[in-house]
Structure formats: C-alpha cells, structure tokens
XYZ file of C-alpha atoms in Angstrom:
413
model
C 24.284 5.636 -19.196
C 20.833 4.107 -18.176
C 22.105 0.367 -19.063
C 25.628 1.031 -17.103
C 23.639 2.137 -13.717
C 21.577 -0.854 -14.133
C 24.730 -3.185 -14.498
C 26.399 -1.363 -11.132
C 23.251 -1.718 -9.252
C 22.851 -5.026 -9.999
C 26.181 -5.618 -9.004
C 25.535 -3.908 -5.415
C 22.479 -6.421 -4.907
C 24.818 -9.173 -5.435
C 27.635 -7.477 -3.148
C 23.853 -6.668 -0.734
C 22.783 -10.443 -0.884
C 25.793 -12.039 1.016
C 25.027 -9.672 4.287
C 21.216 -9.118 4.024
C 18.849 -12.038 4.073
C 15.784 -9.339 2.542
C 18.358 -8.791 -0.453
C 19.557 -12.684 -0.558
C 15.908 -13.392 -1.572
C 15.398 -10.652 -3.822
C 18.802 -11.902 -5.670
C 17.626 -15.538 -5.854
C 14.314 -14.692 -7.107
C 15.195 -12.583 -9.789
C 17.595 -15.624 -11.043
C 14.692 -18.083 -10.950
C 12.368 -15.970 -12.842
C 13.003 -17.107 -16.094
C 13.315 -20.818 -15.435
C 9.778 -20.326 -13.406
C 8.204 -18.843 -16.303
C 9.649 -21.463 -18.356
C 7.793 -24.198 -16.400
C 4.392 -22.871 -16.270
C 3.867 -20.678 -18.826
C 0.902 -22.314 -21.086
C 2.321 -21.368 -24.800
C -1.254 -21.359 -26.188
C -2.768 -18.854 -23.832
C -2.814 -15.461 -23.704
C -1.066 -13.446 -20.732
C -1.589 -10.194 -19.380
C 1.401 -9.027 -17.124
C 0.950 -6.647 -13.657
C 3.976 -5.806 -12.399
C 3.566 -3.999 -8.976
C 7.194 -3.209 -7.079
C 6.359 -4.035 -3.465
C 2.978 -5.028 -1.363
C 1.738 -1.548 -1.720
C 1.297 -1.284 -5.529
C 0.009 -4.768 -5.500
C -3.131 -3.729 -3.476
C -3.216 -0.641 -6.067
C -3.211 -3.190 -8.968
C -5.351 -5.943 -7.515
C -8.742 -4.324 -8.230
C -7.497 -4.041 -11.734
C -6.686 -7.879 -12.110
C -9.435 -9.447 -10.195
C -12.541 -7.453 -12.530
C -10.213 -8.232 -15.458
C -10.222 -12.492 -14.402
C -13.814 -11.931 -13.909
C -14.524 -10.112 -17.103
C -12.282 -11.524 -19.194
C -11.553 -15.310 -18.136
C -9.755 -15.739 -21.708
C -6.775 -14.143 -20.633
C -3.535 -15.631 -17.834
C -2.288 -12.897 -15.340
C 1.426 -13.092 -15.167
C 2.163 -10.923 -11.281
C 5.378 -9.797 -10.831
C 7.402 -7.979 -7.844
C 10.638 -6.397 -7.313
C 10.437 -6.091 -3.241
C 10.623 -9.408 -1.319
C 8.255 -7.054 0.680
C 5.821 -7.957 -1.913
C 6.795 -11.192 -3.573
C 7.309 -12.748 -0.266
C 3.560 -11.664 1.101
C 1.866 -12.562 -1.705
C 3.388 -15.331 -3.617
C 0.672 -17.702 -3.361
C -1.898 -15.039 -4.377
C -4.643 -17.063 -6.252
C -5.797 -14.150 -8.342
C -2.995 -14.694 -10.881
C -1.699 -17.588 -12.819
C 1.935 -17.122 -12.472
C 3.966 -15.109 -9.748
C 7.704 -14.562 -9.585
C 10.617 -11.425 -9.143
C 10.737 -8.958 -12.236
C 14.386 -9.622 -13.658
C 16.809 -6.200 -13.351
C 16.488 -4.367 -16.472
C 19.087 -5.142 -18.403
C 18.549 -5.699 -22.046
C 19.477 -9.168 -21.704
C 16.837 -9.848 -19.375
C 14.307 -8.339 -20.583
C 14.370 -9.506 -24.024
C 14.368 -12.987 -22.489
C 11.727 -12.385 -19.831
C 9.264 -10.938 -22.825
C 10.239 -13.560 -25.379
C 9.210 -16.522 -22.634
C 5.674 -14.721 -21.351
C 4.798 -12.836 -24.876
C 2.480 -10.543 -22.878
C -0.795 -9.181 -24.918
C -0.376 -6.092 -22.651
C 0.776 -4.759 -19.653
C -0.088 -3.115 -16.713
C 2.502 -1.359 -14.776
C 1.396 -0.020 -11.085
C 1.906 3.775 -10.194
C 6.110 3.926 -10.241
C 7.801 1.463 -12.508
C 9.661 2.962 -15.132
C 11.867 0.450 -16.579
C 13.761 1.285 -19.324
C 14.232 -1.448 -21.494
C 11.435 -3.528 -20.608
C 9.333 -0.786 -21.649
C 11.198 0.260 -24.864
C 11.263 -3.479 -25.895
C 7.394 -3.490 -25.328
C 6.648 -0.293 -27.581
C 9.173 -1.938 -30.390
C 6.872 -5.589 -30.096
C 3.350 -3.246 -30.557
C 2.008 -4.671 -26.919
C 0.075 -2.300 -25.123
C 1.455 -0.767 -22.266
C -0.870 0.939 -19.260
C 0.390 2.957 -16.362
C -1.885 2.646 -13.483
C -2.841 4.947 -10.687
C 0.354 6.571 -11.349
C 0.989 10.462 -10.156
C 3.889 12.859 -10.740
C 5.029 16.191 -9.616
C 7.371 18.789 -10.015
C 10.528 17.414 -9.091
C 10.382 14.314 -10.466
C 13.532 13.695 -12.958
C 11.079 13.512 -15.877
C 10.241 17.216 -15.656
C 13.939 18.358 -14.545
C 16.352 19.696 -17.956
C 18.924 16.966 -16.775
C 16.026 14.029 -16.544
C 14.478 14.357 -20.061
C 16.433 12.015 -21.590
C 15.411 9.136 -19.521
C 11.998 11.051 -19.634
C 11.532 9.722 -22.863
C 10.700 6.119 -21.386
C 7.229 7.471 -20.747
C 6.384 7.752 -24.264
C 6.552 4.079 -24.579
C 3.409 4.029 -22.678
C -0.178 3.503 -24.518
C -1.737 5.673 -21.905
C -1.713 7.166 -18.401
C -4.154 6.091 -15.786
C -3.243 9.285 -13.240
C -4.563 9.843 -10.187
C -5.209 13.961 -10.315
C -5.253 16.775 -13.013
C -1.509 18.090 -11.862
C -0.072 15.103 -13.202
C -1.898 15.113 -16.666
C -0.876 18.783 -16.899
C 2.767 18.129 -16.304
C 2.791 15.501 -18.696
C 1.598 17.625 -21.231
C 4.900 19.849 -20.506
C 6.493 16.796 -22.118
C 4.280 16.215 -24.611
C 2.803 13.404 -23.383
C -1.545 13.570 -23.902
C -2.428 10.057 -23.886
C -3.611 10.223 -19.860
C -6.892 10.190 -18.801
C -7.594 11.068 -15.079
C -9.191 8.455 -13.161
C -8.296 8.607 -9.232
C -6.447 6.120 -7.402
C -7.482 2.208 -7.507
C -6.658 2.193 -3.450
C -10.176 3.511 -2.862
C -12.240 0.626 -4.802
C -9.655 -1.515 -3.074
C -10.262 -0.500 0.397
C -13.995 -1.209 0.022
C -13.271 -4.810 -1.361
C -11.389 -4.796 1.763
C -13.912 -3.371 4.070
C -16.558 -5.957 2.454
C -14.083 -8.856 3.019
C -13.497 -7.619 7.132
C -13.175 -10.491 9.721
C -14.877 -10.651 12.450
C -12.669 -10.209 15.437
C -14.930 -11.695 18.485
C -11.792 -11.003 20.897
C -11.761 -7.584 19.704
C -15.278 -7.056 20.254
C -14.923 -8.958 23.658
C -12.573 -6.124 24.594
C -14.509 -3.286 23.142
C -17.855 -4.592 24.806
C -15.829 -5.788 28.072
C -17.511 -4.675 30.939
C -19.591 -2.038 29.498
C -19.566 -0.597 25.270
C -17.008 2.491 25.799
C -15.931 4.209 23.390
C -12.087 2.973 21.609
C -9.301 4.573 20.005
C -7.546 2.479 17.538
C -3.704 3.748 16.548
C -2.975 1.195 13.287
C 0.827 1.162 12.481
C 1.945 3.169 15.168
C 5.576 4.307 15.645
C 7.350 5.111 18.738
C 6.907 8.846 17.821
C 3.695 8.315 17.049
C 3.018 6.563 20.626
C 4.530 8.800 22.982
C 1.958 11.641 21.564
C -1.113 9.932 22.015
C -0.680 7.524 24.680
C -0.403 9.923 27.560
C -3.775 11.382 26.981
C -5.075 7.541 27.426
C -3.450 7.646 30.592
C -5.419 10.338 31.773
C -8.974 9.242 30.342
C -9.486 5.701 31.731
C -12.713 5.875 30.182
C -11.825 5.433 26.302
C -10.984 2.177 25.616
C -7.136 1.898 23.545
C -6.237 -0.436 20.530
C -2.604 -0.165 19.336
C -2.041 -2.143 16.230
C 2.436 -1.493 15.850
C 4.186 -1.311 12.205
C 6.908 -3.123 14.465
C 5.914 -6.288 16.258
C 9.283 -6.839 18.192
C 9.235 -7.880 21.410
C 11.423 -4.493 22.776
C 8.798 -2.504 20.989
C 5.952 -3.998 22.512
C 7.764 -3.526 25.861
C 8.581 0.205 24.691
C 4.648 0.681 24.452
C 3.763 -0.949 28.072
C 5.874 0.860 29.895
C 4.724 4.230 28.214
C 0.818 2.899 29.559
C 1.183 4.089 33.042
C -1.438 2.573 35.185
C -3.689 0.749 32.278
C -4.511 -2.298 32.643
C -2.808 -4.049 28.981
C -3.285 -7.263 27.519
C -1.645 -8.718 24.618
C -3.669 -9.749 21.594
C -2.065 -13.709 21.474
C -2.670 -14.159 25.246
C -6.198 -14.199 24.624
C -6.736 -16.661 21.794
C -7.178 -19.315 24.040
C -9.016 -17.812 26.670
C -12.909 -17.117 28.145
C -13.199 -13.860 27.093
C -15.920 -12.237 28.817
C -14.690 -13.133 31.931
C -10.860 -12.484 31.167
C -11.492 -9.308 29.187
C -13.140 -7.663 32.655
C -10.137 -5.808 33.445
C -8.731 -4.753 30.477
C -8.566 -1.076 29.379
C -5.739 -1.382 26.315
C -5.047 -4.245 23.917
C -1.902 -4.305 21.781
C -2.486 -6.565 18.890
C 0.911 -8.556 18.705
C -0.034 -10.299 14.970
C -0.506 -9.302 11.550
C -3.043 -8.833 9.390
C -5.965 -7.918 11.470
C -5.750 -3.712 11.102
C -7.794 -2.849 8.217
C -10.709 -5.252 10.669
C -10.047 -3.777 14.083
C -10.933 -0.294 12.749
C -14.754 -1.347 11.962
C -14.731 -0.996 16.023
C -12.755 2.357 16.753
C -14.660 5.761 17.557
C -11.341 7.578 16.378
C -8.104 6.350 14.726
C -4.847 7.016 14.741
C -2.633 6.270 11.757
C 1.041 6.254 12.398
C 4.181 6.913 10.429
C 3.943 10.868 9.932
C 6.667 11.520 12.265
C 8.994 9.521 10.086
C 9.251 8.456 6.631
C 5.263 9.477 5.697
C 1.672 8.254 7.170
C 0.350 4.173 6.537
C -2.689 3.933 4.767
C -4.987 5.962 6.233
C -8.077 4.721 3.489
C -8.359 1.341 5.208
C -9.518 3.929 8.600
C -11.640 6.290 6.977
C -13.421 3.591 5.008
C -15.569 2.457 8.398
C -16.765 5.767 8.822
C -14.128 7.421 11.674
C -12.157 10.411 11.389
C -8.443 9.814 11.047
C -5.555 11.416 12.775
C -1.932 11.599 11.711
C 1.572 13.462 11.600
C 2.711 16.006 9.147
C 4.497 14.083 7.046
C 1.620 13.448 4.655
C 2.075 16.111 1.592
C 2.865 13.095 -0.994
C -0.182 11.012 -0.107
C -3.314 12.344 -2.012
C -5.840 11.174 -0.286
C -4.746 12.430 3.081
C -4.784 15.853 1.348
C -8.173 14.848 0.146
C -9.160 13.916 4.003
C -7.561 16.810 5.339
C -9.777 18.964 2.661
C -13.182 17.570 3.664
C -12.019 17.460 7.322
C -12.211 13.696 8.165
C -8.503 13.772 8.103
C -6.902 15.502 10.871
C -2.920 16.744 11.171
C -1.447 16.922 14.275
C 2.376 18.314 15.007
C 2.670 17.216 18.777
C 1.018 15.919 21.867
C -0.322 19.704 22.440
C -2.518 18.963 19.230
C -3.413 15.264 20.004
C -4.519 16.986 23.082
C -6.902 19.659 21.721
C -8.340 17.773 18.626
C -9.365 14.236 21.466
C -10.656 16.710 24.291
C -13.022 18.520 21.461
C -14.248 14.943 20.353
C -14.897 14.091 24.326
C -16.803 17.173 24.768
C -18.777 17.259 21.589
C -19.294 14.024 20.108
C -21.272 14.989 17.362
C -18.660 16.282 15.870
C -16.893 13.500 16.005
C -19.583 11.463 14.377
C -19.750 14.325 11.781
C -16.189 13.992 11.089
C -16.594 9.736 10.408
C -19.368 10.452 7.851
C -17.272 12.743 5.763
C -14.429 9.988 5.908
C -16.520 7.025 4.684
C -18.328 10.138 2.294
C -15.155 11.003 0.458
C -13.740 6.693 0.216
C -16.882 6.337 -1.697
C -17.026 9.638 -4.116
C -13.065 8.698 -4.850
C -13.771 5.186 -6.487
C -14.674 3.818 -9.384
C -11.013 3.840 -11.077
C -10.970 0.219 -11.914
C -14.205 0.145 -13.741
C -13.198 3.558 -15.874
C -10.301 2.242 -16.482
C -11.318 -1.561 -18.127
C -13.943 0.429 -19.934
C -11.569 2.229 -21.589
C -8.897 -0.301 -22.473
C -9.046 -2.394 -25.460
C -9.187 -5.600 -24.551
C-alpha cells in the first residue's frame, strides 16, 4: 500500500511540475540526484548522510554536522533536501561535501541512491520517515539516527490503523527526542532505543547569535535622534500587524522594526498604510545614504530584504514573532536568545519551546489587540519587568542546549 501511494504521489509532482515553478524544481532535482552523486562521490571515502526535508530541519541538523566535520574530519557529509525551500537556500552550503534532492521513495530509488553514496550512517532530522530508504538501511547494518525528533498522540504511528507503517521506526538505531512524552509513547510501541536530549535549535540559535551582523543602519535608526526604546515584529503576518501596529500609532515614543515573512511589494504597502501618522522608511532606501542625518525623522523601519532577522533582534526591547494567527508561530528562539521577552499568537501548542517560554514567562500569548494592549502598556509602565522577562528568555535558550554534544558522545562513530 505504502509503495503504491508513493508511485501516485510521485505521479502528482510530475502532473504539479508543469503549473508550479516551486514543484518544477523539486521534480528536476530529484532526477539529477543520482547522476550528481555519481560525479562527485569520492569511492574511497567514507560518507555520512543528513537528510533534513526543508530549511527548517536543516538548521536543526546543522549543529550536528558542523561538530561532527570538526571532530571527525575522516568522514564526507552527503546533505540532502526534499523542499526546494531548503535545497534552493542552501545548496552551496560549505559545511557538507555533496548536496542534492532526496529521490521519492520508491524501492527503485532508493536502492540506487544507497548503492552510489554507501553511507556509514545516517542522520535523519526530526520528521522523515521514509519507508524504504530506511528498511533498505536496517537490511545493509548502517546505522540509522533520528534527530531532535518529537511525537504525540495522534500521530499515525500510535493510531490502530497506523501501526503497520509504524513499524518503519524500528529500523532506527536510536531516537534523539526532544521531551519525555515522546520516549514514553514510543515505548507504547515497543520502541526503547531513545534517549532524551532536547532540541538541536537551541545550540543552533547561539551559533547564530555568536555569528550576528552588525547592522550599522539598524543601529542608525535605533540611536536616531535620541536611544528610544524599539519593538521588533520578525515574520509578521497581516494578522499579526493589524494587532500590534495600532498601539505604535499611539506611542510615538517606541521606536518600530517590522521584519515581514512576505516581502511583496502589496504587502509592504498593506503595512504603510496601517502606520497612520509614522514617519516609515524602507530598509533598501537607506543603503546608500548618510544615515545620521537621514535617519532624523524616522520612527518605523520595515526591513524589505532577507536574512537580517535573527541580527535586528540584538537591538529590540520587546519582540514580536508572527505567524500564530495562521498556520503556527516562526522561530521564536532566534528572539529570546538576545535576552527580550517574546510575544506571539495562539497558535503555538506544537512548538516546544514556546511552551517552554510560555512556562518560565519570557514567552507571552496574546489572542487580540485587547491583549497586545495590556501586556505593552504593563512593559511601558514597569520596565523592570520587562527586563525581568528578557533574562528568563536568554535563561531558558541556554539551560535547553547542549543536544549536539550529548548526542556525538553517544554515537559510535
């Protein structure tokens, strides 16, 4: 049943690829794969295979593969995706030897794929479960490690019509979970090699926060007439902006930094109009500009670019993190890790470590503009508190890592 769902869906990616340009790439990749791996595998060395499925489990695995080069320079690192999301951003990552698309599962491929790369082991990033590429592991002997993975009730694996497929996990050497839940609902299935080590996310956000650029336009702005304190909202939604703008517009004093998830020009426009007498100035505009004097009059700065978020929050007082009133909250670690507390939307029960924020009180869940409302006006009024609240942010990021390291000291390399 498995192998005939695999065969349809791969047929719907095909049918996907001739209308959707995301898919189109996704399609051709996975066909190039093998004749990549062809080229530039080294036959004499010995490879050790990541396969994260989009941008998000790549930053999971990273901390994993760059200790490992560093430890362990004997072994390749073979990176693979299955989002263009990830492939696409990271392709010309230099922390592994080889990158490309993970083939669809079908037998065919995978027997292929693992008889061109030979892997010594694999590591396999929070959600990927595939069927045959695991099975086809387990029958070759070549350990196989799960990674920051976490599971709950209702997953098919713990459901009387999922145990079949459930099976797949026992082709796993052992379980790198994040919490105790998921080792306990493993053991329903009589799984017990897991070993709970948190989530790699946290060691990564401090490589991250260690790595920051400075920003001198956004500490132009911040600085820009007088130090004031700033509000940065990092992958803000529409939702998310028409809650926490207005309050902006009534308190001229804080300075605003709005970092979208969409950078389209009618979304920018979306947010200006919603700024009702600020003064706004677009991040790009100011690349090429004397800053000190240009930055006088500016109260808000949208940052129209990517890749500058997880830096622009080393200035913010408070931060917003967006995507609660939709699908589920952005990362809120890269915020908390500079010491701020972090607001969000209600949509974060599957993300641990917003629980984990909410529990020591850094993290803070709002339901509508009423609550922005309350939770800012107590910060302007007592700002101790809010100070308290960003030490018990960066306080829990640091008490949650150390995953990576328990994790190579425990794997037999």
């Amino acid at each position: 049943m498995y192998n005939l769902i695999i065969y349809l869906y791969q047929l719907g990616i095909f049918i996907a690829s001739l209308f959707n340009e995301k898919v189109r790439k996704m399609w051709r990749g996975e066909r190039r794969a093998i004749r990549i791996l062809k080229e530039k595998v080294d036959p004499d060395a010995k490879y050790v295979w990541f396969h994260a499925a989009s941008l998000g489990e790549f930053e999971q695995g990273r901390p994993l593969m760059e200790q490992l080069r560093r430890e362990h320079p004997e072994y390749k690192i073979l990176l693979t995706f299955f989002s263009p999301s990830g492939y696409e951003v990271r392709k010309d990552y230099t922390g592994a030897d080889i990158i490309c698309y993970l083939p669809i599962d079908t037998v065919t491929n995978a027997r292929r794929f693992l008889r061109t790369i030979r892997p010594v082991m694999a590591f396999f990033i929070k959600y990927e479960f595939w069927y045959n590429y695991l099975h086809i592991l387990k029958h070759r002997g070549v350990p196989v490690y799960s990674v920051s993975s976490i599971f709950r009730p209702g997953q098919i694996f713990f459901r009387w019509y999922g145990r079949q497929y459930g099976q797949v996990l026992k082709c796993f050497t052992r379980f790198y979970v994040q919490n105790e839940i998921s080792r306990e609902l493993l053991s329903t299935i009589g799984i017990h090699e897991v070993t709970v080590v948190g989530d790699t996310r946290f060691d990564r956000v401090l490589q991250i926060k260690e790595a920051a650029k400075q920003l001198p336009i956004v500490e132009a702005f911040v600085a820009s007439p007088t130090p004031r304190q700033c509000f940065v909202a990092g992958s803000s939604w529409q939702p998310d902006e028409e809650i926490f703008i207005p309050f902006f517009n009534e308190h001229p004093d804080w300075k605003l930094i709005i970092a979208p998830h969409v950078i389209g020009e009618d979304h920018l426009q979306q947010i200006e109009k919603l700024l009702v007498g600020r003064k706004v100035v677009r991040y790009s505009s100011l690349e090429h500009v004397d800053l000190p004097d240009h930055l006088t009059n500016y109260e808000v700065l949208i940052i129209d670019c990517f890749g500058l978020l997880s830096s622009i929050y080393h200035y913010a007082d408070v931060t917003y993190v967006g995507g609660g009133f939709g699908v589920g909250i952005h990362n809120t670690l890269e915020a908390a890790v500079w010491d701020v507390p972090v607001i969000f939307g209600p949509n974060n029960q599957r993300f641990q470590e917003a629980q984990g924020l909410k529990a020591c009180g850094a993290g803070i869940e709002i339901g509508n503009s009423d609550d922005f409302r309350r939770i800012m006006q107590g910060f302007v009024d007592h700002p101790e508190v809010m100070s308290e609240l960003g030490e018990k942010a960066g306080a829990f990021v640091q008490q949650m890592t150390g995953a990576t390291r328990k994790i190579l000291a425990d794997v037999q390399l």
